[in-house]
Amino acid sequence: MCSAVEIKPGPRKIGMTMTTRTLLSGMLTLLPAHAWAVNLRPAHPDAGITLGVGGTSGSVPWNIVVVLTLLTLLPSLLLAMTPFARLLVVFHFLRQALGTQTTPSNQTLIGLALILTLFLMQPVMAKIEQSAIQPFEQGRVDVMGAIELGAGPLRQFMLHYARQKDLALFLELAQQPRPARPEDVSMRVVVPAYILSELKAGFQIGAALYLPFLVVDMVVAAITTSVGMLQLPPVVISTPLKILLFVMVDGWNLLVGSLLKSFS
């Protein structure tokens, strides 16, 4: 006996904003195909929907557990396919270079990285909205077709910033032939290659950001040692100087502007 869930249509309709629908489409592109093999059939002529995964009878509680488990993993996967990793690595390098330890806090840095990520991904989200969400709402494509259409702009974005060396590495590990076109590279190869490329770029920017503050530390340490201030740690003097230098040059504006321009 097949267990079913019947959902009767209510008198009100709930709409989704463009950003919500686009984020949902982005998360749909990460799900495996079999996760969306859902059999929708009416329980009786004038009521809702019966859910049976894979076209066979299934346990609705187990289906809910599987879906909720996937939803807990989707934010991490979605953030790994955006500039979030590079931005967060650079911000942590900046905090270490300034020597402020926990200022700004982790929550502040993560929030800033998320806002900048949404700012950078807005054009990609608009393309997903136009190519996948709208055809799906109009009934021109099914769920699987919307997933394939929505994966296109996201793949194009990641391929633009993924290094050829990283792509070649994962193509070799996946034992896949070199594709004739970039669009033929599978998401299995594009996603890890993009993550490695973003981490490398973040560490490169962080190392370049660290050097000016390292020079300040060395100068302060040399001066305090030469005048015999051995009881006073150099970091006590260098930290205020680094913060003052960062504020005087309007460091946040320069850093965020340079990071955003690197994705132009």
mmCIF file of C-alpha atoms in Angstrom:
data_model
loop_
_atom_site.group_PDB
_atom_site.id
_atom_site.type_symbol
_atom_site.label_atom_id
_atom_site.label_comp_id
_atom_site.label_asym_id
_atom_site.label_seq_id
_atom_site.Cartn_x
_atom_site.Cartn_y
_atom_site.Cartn_z
ATOM 1 C CA MET A 1 0.000 0.000 0.000
ATOM 2 C CA CYS A 2 1.577 3.244 -1.098
ATOM 3 C CA SER A 3 1.739 5.989 1.478
ATOM 4 C CA ALA A 4 0.709 9.361 0.164
ATOM 5 C CA VAL A 5 0.502 12.966 1.148
ATOM 6 C CA GLU A 6 -2.445 14.900 -0.144
ATOM 7 C CA ILE A 7 -2.088 18.647 -0.395
ATOM 8 C CA LYS A 8 -5.271 20.589 -1.022
ATOM 9 C CA PRO A 9 -4.903 23.958 -2.681
ATOM 10 C CA GLY A 10 -5.621 26.812 -0.309
ATOM 11 C CA PRO A 11 -7.313 30.111 -1.047
ATOM 12 C CA ARG A 12 -4.043 32.069 -0.931
ATOM 13 C CA LYS A 13 -1.027 31.957 -3.240
ATOM 14 C CA ILE A 14 2.478 32.626 -2.015
ATOM 15 C CA GLY A 15 4.880 34.290 -4.459
ATOM 16 C CA MET A 16 8.660 34.211 -4.518
ATOM 17 C CA THR A 17 10.905 37.131 -5.213
ATOM 18 C CA MET A 18 13.463 36.983 -7.980
ATOM 19 C CA THR A 19 16.365 36.455 -5.558
ATOM 20 C CA THR A 20 14.590 33.631 -3.711
ATOM 21 C CA ARG A 21 13.648 31.843 -6.909
ATOM 22 C CA THR A 22 17.130 32.230 -8.338
ATOM 23 C CA LEU A 23 18.792 30.895 -5.191
ATOM 24 C CA LEU A 24 16.374 27.964 -5.297
ATOM 25 C CA SER A 25 17.333 27.316 -8.903
ATOM 26 C CA GLY A 26 21.008 27.443 -7.977
ATOM 27 C CA MET A 27 20.449 24.870 -5.258
ATOM 28 C CA LEU A 28 18.465 22.668 -7.643
ATOM 29 C CA THR A 29 21.469 22.484 -9.976
ATOM 30 C CA LEU A 30 23.472 20.806 -7.222
ATOM 31 C CA LEU A 31 21.030 17.967 -6.613
ATOM 32 C CA PRO A 32 21.610 14.627 -8.336
ATOM 33 C CA ALA A 33 19.115 13.637 -10.949
ATOM 34 C CA HIS A 34 17.695 10.709 -8.979
ATOM 35 C CA ALA A 35 16.803 13.021 -6.097
ATOM 36 C CA TRP A 36 14.198 14.674 -8.327
ATOM 37 C CA ALA A 37 12.700 11.491 -9.721
ATOM 38 C CA VAL A 38 9.355 12.323 -8.149
ATOM 39 C CA ASN A 39 6.104 10.778 -9.313
ATOM 40 C CA LEU A 40 3.267 13.304 -9.114
ATOM 41 C CA ARG A 41 -0.211 11.896 -9.561
ATOM 42 C CA PRO A 42 -3.576 13.043 -8.230
ATOM 43 C CA ALA A 43 -5.000 11.018 -5.357
ATOM 44 C CA HIS A 44 -8.520 11.764 -6.639
ATOM 45 C CA PRO A 45 -9.889 14.168 -9.246
ATOM 46 C CA ASP A 46 -10.437 17.235 -7.075
ATOM 47 C CA ALA A 47 -7.510 17.188 -4.661
ATOM 48 C CA GLY A 48 -3.806 17.449 -4.299
ATOM 49 C CA ILE A 49 -0.681 15.489 -4.920
ATOM 50 C CA THR A 50 0.634 12.063 -4.041
ATOM 51 C CA LEU A 51 4.383 11.812 -3.693
ATOM 52 C CA GLY A 52 6.205 8.638 -4.516
ATOM 53 C CA VAL A 53 9.943 8.739 -5.153
ATOM 54 C CA GLY A 54 11.131 6.932 -8.243
ATOM 55 C CA GLY A 55 7.631 6.018 -9.271
ATOM 56 C CA THR A 56 7.387 3.342 -6.573
ATOM 57 C CA SER A 57 5.813 3.273 -3.181
ATOM 58 C CA GLY A 58 7.975 4.951 -0.552
ATOM 59 C CA SER A 59 7.887 6.117 3.011
ATOM 60 C CA VAL A 60 7.043 9.801 3.203
ATOM 61 C CA PRO A 61 8.951 10.337 6.506
ATOM 62 C CA TRP A 62 12.108 8.884 4.956
ATOM 63 C CA ASN A 63 11.649 11.085 1.905
ATOM 64 C CA ILE A 64 11.425 14.112 4.177
ATOM 65 C CA VAL A 65 14.590 13.040 6.012
ATOM 66 C CA VAL A 66 16.488 12.727 2.720
ATOM 67 C CA VAL A 67 15.297 16.118 1.464
ATOM 68 C CA LEU A 68 16.156 17.856 4.745
ATOM 69 C CA THR A 69 19.604 16.245 4.732
ATOM 70 C CA LEU A 70 20.229 17.559 1.228
ATOM 71 C CA LEU A 71 19.020 21.004 2.244
ATOM 72 C CA THR A 72 21.549 21.113 5.101
ATOM 73 C CA LEU A 73 24.367 20.403 2.633
ATOM 74 C CA LEU A 74 23.193 22.739 -0.115
ATOM 75 C CA PRO A 75 24.278 26.048 1.513
ATOM 76 C CA SER A 76 27.862 24.789 1.850
ATOM 77 C CA LEU A 77 27.899 23.550 -1.739
ATOM 78 C CA LEU A 78 26.332 26.749 -3.016
ATOM 79 C CA LEU A 79 28.875 28.923 -1.210
ATOM 80 C CA ALA A 80 31.677 26.781 -2.637
ATOM 81 C CA MET A 81 30.459 27.658 -6.143
ATOM 82 C CA THR A 82 30.581 31.420 -5.544
ATOM 83 C CA PRO A 83 33.337 33.985 -4.747
ATOM 84 C CA PHE A 84 32.605 33.546 -1.020
ATOM 85 C CA ALA A 85 35.716 31.420 -0.370
ATOM 86 C CA ARG A 86 38.139 33.936 -1.897
ATOM 87 C CA LEU A 87 36.600 36.882 -0.076
ATOM 88 C CA LEU A 88 36.599 35.179 3.302
ATOM 89 C CA VAL A 89 40.225 34.005 2.966
ATOM 90 C CA VAL A 90 41.374 37.542 2.118
ATOM 91 C CA PHE A 91 39.467 39.067 5.045
ATOM 92 C CA HIS A 92 41.009 36.601 7.490
ATOM 93 C CA PHE A 93 44.489 37.342 6.127
ATOM 94 C CA LEU A 94 43.810 41.045 6.638
ATOM 95 C CA ARG A 95 42.791 40.510 10.241
ATOM 96 C CA GLN A 96 45.905 38.476 10.950
ATOM 97 C CA ALA A 97 48.115 41.066 9.234
ATOM 98 C CA LEU A 98 46.631 43.865 11.328
ATOM 99 C CA GLY A 99 47.163 41.815 14.482
ATOM 100 C CA THR A 100 43.694 42.569 15.848
ATOM 101 C CA GLN A 101 43.003 38.874 16.613
ATOM 102 C CA THR A 102 39.176 38.882 16.837
ATOM 103 C CA THR A 103 38.328 42.314 15.412
ATOM 104 C CA PRO A 104 36.375 42.377 13.150
ATOM 105 C CA SER A 105 34.572 39.311 14.478
ATOM 106 C CA ASN A 106 33.985 36.178 12.421
ATOM 107 C CA GLN A 107 30.296 37.046 12.099
ATOM 108 C CA THR A 108 31.153 40.466 10.680
ATOM 109 C CA LEU A 109 33.599 39.065 8.120
ATOM 110 C CA ILE A 110 31.197 36.301 7.070
ATOM 111 C CA GLY A 111 28.342 38.793 6.719
ATOM 112 C CA LEU A 112 30.469 41.130 4.609
ATOM 113 C CA ALA A 113 31.616 38.224 2.430
ATOM 114 C CA LEU A 114 28.002 37.098 1.934
ATOM 115 C CA ILE A 115 26.822 40.572 0.931
ATOM 116 C CA LEU A 116 29.672 40.964 -1.553
ATOM 117 C CA THR A 117 28.997 37.462 -2.886
ATOM 118 C CA LEU A 118 25.356 38.338 -3.577
ATOM 119 C CA PHE A 119 26.503 41.566 -5.235
ATOM 120 C CA LEU A 120 28.903 39.681 -7.531
ATOM 121 C CA MET A 121 26.486 36.843 -8.299
ATOM 122 C CA GLN A 122 23.536 39.092 -9.177
ATOM 123 C CA PRO A 123 24.191 38.968 -12.968
ATOM 124 C CA VAL A 124 24.481 35.166 -12.830
ATOM 125 C CA MET A 125 21.302 34.940 -10.773
ATOM 126 C CA ALA A 126 19.504 37.122 -13.318
ATOM 127 C CA LYS A 127 20.585 34.787 -16.132
ATOM 128 C CA ILE A 128 19.363 31.752 -14.174
ATOM 129 C CA GLU A 129 16.069 33.521 -13.562
ATOM 130 C CA GLN A 130 15.627 34.264 -17.254
ATOM 131 C CA SER A 131 16.822 30.955 -18.688
ATOM 132 C CA ALA A 132 15.500 28.451 -16.131
ATOM 133 C CA ILE A 133 12.995 29.843 -13.632
ATOM 134 C CA GLN A 134 10.720 31.665 -16.061
ATOM 135 C CA PRO A 135 10.398 28.723 -18.530
ATOM 136 C CA PHE A 136 9.686 26.393 -15.605
ATOM 137 C CA GLU A 137 6.960 28.674 -14.223
ATOM 138 C CA GLN A 138 5.418 28.950 -17.682
ATOM 139 C CA GLY A 139 5.359 25.166 -18.014
ATOM 140 C CA ARG A 140 7.682 25.039 -21.036
ATOM 141 C CA VAL A 141 10.220 22.780 -19.279
ATOM 142 C CA ASP A 142 10.056 20.221 -16.505
ATOM 143 C CA VAL A 143 12.161 20.103 -13.338
ATOM 144 C CA MET A 144 15.098 18.315 -14.957
ATOM 145 C CA GLY A 145 15.055 20.709 -17.895
ATOM 146 C CA ALA A 146 15.090 23.700 -15.534
ATOM 147 C CA ILE A 147 18.052 22.209 -13.657
ATOM 148 C CA GLU A 148 20.015 21.766 -16.884
ATOM 149 C CA LEU A 149 19.206 25.291 -18.048
ATOM 150 C CA GLY A 150 20.054 26.793 -14.664
ATOM 151 C CA ALA A 151 23.409 25.005 -14.508
ATOM 152 C CA GLY A 152 24.588 26.727 -17.705
ATOM 153 C CA PRO A 153 25.192 30.272 -16.368
ATOM 154 C CA LEU A 154 26.704 28.907 -13.158
ATOM 155 C CA ARG A 155 29.080 26.649 -15.096
ATOM 156 C CA GLN A 156 30.079 29.542 -17.341
ATOM 157 C CA PHE A 157 30.854 31.721 -14.315
ATOM 158 C CA MET A 158 33.010 29.073 -12.645
ATOM 159 C CA LEU A 159 34.856 28.210 -15.856
ATOM 160 C CA HIS A 160 35.799 31.879 -16.267
ATOM 161 C CA TYR A 161 37.751 31.822 -12.990
ATOM 162 C CA ALA A 162 38.904 28.186 -12.856
ATOM 163 C CA ARG A 163 42.533 27.646 -13.857
ATOM 164 C CA GLN A 164 43.336 25.374 -16.779
ATOM 165 C CA LYS A 165 45.782 23.465 -14.580
ATOM 166 C CA ASP A 166 43.091 22.629 -12.034
ATOM 167 C CA LEU A 167 40.605 21.653 -14.742
ATOM 168 C CA ALA A 168 43.190 19.362 -16.339
ATOM 169 C CA LEU A 169 43.915 17.771 -12.958
ATOM 170 C CA PHE A 170 40.310 16.836 -12.263
ATOM 171 C CA LEU A 171 39.705 15.750 -15.847
ATOM 172 C CA GLU A 172 42.585 13.333 -15.411
ATOM 173 C CA LEU A 173 41.364 12.122 -12.014
ATOM 174 C CA ALA A 174 37.839 11.658 -13.366
ATOM 175 C CA GLN A 175 39.274 9.786 -16.380
ATOM 176 C CA GLN A 176 37.318 11.958 -18.761
ATOM 177 C CA PRO A 177 38.556 12.978 -22.232
ATOM 178 C CA ARG A 178 39.361 16.604 -22.937
ATOM 179 C CA PRO A 179 36.107 18.238 -24.088
ATOM 180 C CA ALA A 180 35.882 20.010 -27.411
ATOM 181 C CA ARG A 181 34.168 23.030 -25.814
ATOM 182 C CA PRO A 182 34.242 24.511 -22.304
ATOM 183 C CA GLU A 183 30.479 24.006 -22.090
ATOM 184 C CA ASP A 184 31.017 20.246 -22.312
ATOM 185 C CA VAL A 185 32.956 20.074 -19.028
ATOM 186 C CA SER A 186 30.860 18.353 -16.393
ATOM 187 C CA MET A 187 30.004 19.982 -13.080
ATOM 188 C CA ARG A 188 31.862 17.122 -11.374
ATOM 189 C CA VAL A 189 35.090 18.595 -12.774
ATOM 190 C CA VAL A 190 34.224 22.289 -12.761
ATOM 191 C CA VAL A 191 33.234 22.614 -9.094
ATOM 192 C CA PRO A 192 36.420 21.240 -7.422
ATOM 193 C CA ALA A 193 38.631 22.989 -9.979
ATOM 194 C CA TYR A 194 36.883 26.279 -9.232
ATOM 195 C CA ILE A 195 37.293 25.816 -5.466
ATOM 196 C CA LEU A 196 41.044 25.190 -5.810
ATOM 197 C CA SER A 197 41.445 28.192 -8.096
ATOM 198 C CA GLU A 198 39.581 30.457 -5.682
ATOM 199 C CA LEU A 199 41.666 29.284 -2.718
ATOM 200 C CA LYS A 200 44.889 29.919 -4.640
ATOM 201 C CA ALA A 201 43.716 33.396 -5.653
ATOM 202 C CA GLY A 202 42.698 34.164 -2.072
ATOM 203 C CA PHE A 203 46.090 33.121 -0.694
ATOM 204 C CA GLN A 204 47.905 35.142 -3.355
ATOM 205 C CA ILE A 205 45.948 38.283 -2.486
ATOM 206 C CA GLY A 206 46.395 37.611 1.239
ATOM 207 C CA ALA A 207 50.174 37.212 0.872
ATOM 208 C CA ALA A 208 50.437 40.476 -1.057
ATOM 209 C CA LEU A 209 48.275 42.145 1.591
ATOM 210 C CA TYR A 210 50.471 40.824 4.384
ATOM 211 C CA LEU A 211 53.758 42.296 3.091
ATOM 212 C CA PRO A 212 53.236 46.028 3.948
ATOM 213 C CA PHE A 213 52.197 45.171 7.505
ATOM 214 C CA LEU A 214 55.163 42.791 7.821
ATOM 215 C CA VAL A 215 57.472 45.667 6.923
ATOM 216 C CA VAL A 216 55.919 47.777 9.710
ATOM 217 C CA ASP A 217 56.465 44.935 12.194
ATOM 218 C CA MET A 218 60.121 44.576 11.157
ATOM 219 C CA VAL A 219 60.809 48.324 11.397
ATOM 220 C CA VAL A 220 59.191 48.601 14.824
ATOM 221 C CA ALA A 221 61.024 45.508 16.074
ATOM 222 C CA ALA A 222 64.377 46.901 14.849
ATOM 223 C CA ILE A 223 63.780 50.291 16.485
ATOM 224 C CA THR A 224 62.656 48.914 19.845
ATOM 225 C CA THR A 225 65.632 46.532 19.938
ATOM 226 C CA SER A 226 68.141 49.245 19.034
ATOM 227 C CA VAL A 227 66.939 51.606 21.804
ATOM 228 C CA GLY A 228 66.937 48.810 24.391
ATOM 229 C CA MET A 229 63.158 48.480 24.898
ATOM 230 C CA LEU A 230 63.395 44.754 25.417
ATOM 231 C CA GLN A 231 60.676 44.623 28.087
ATOM 232 C CA LEU A 232 58.045 46.040 25.711
ATOM 233 C CA PRO A 233 56.910 43.598 23.007
ATOM 234 C CA PRO A 234 57.137 45.147 19.508
ATOM 235 C CA VAL A 235 53.588 44.043 18.706
ATOM 236 C CA VAL A 236 52.242 46.446 21.344
ATOM 237 C CA ILE A 237 53.637 49.362 19.317
ATOM 238 C CA SER A 238 53.226 47.986 15.795
ATOM 239 C CA THR A 239 49.532 47.079 16.088
ATOM 240 C CA PRO A 240 48.277 50.674 16.653
ATOM 241 C CA LEU A 241 50.595 51.891 13.899
ATOM 242 C CA LYS A 242 49.235 49.315 11.430
ATOM 243 C CA ILE A 243 45.641 50.164 12.300
ATOM 244 C CA LEU A 244 46.371 53.887 11.919
ATOM 245 C CA LEU A 245 48.061 53.293 8.560
ATOM 246 C CA PHE A 246 45.143 51.155 7.357
ATOM 247 C CA VAL A 247 42.608 53.809 8.348
ATOM 248 C CA MET A 248 44.604 56.676 6.829
ATOM 249 C CA VAL A 249 44.762 55.039 3.383
ATOM 250 C CA ASP A 250 41.036 54.087 3.567
ATOM 251 C CA GLY A 251 41.978 50.426 3.504
ATOM 252 C CA TRP A 252 38.500 48.898 3.471
ATOM 253 C CA ASN A 253 37.504 50.892 0.407
ATOM 254 C CA LEU A 254 40.709 49.962 -1.417
ATOM 255 C CA LEU A 255 40.497 46.286 -0.461
ATOM 256 C CA VAL A 256 36.828 45.750 -1.312
ATOM 257 C CA GLY A 257 37.175 47.734 -4.535
ATOM 258 C CA SER A 258 40.187 45.686 -5.620
ATOM 259 C CA LEU A 259 38.436 42.411 -4.774
ATOM 260 C CA LEU A 260 35.316 43.319 -6.741
ATOM 261 C CA LYS A 261 37.383 44.501 -9.704
ATOM 262 C CA SER A 262 39.218 41.164 -9.732
ATOM 263 C CA PHE A 263 35.908 39.555 -10.722
ATOM 264 C CA SER A 264 35.209 42.025 -13.531
#
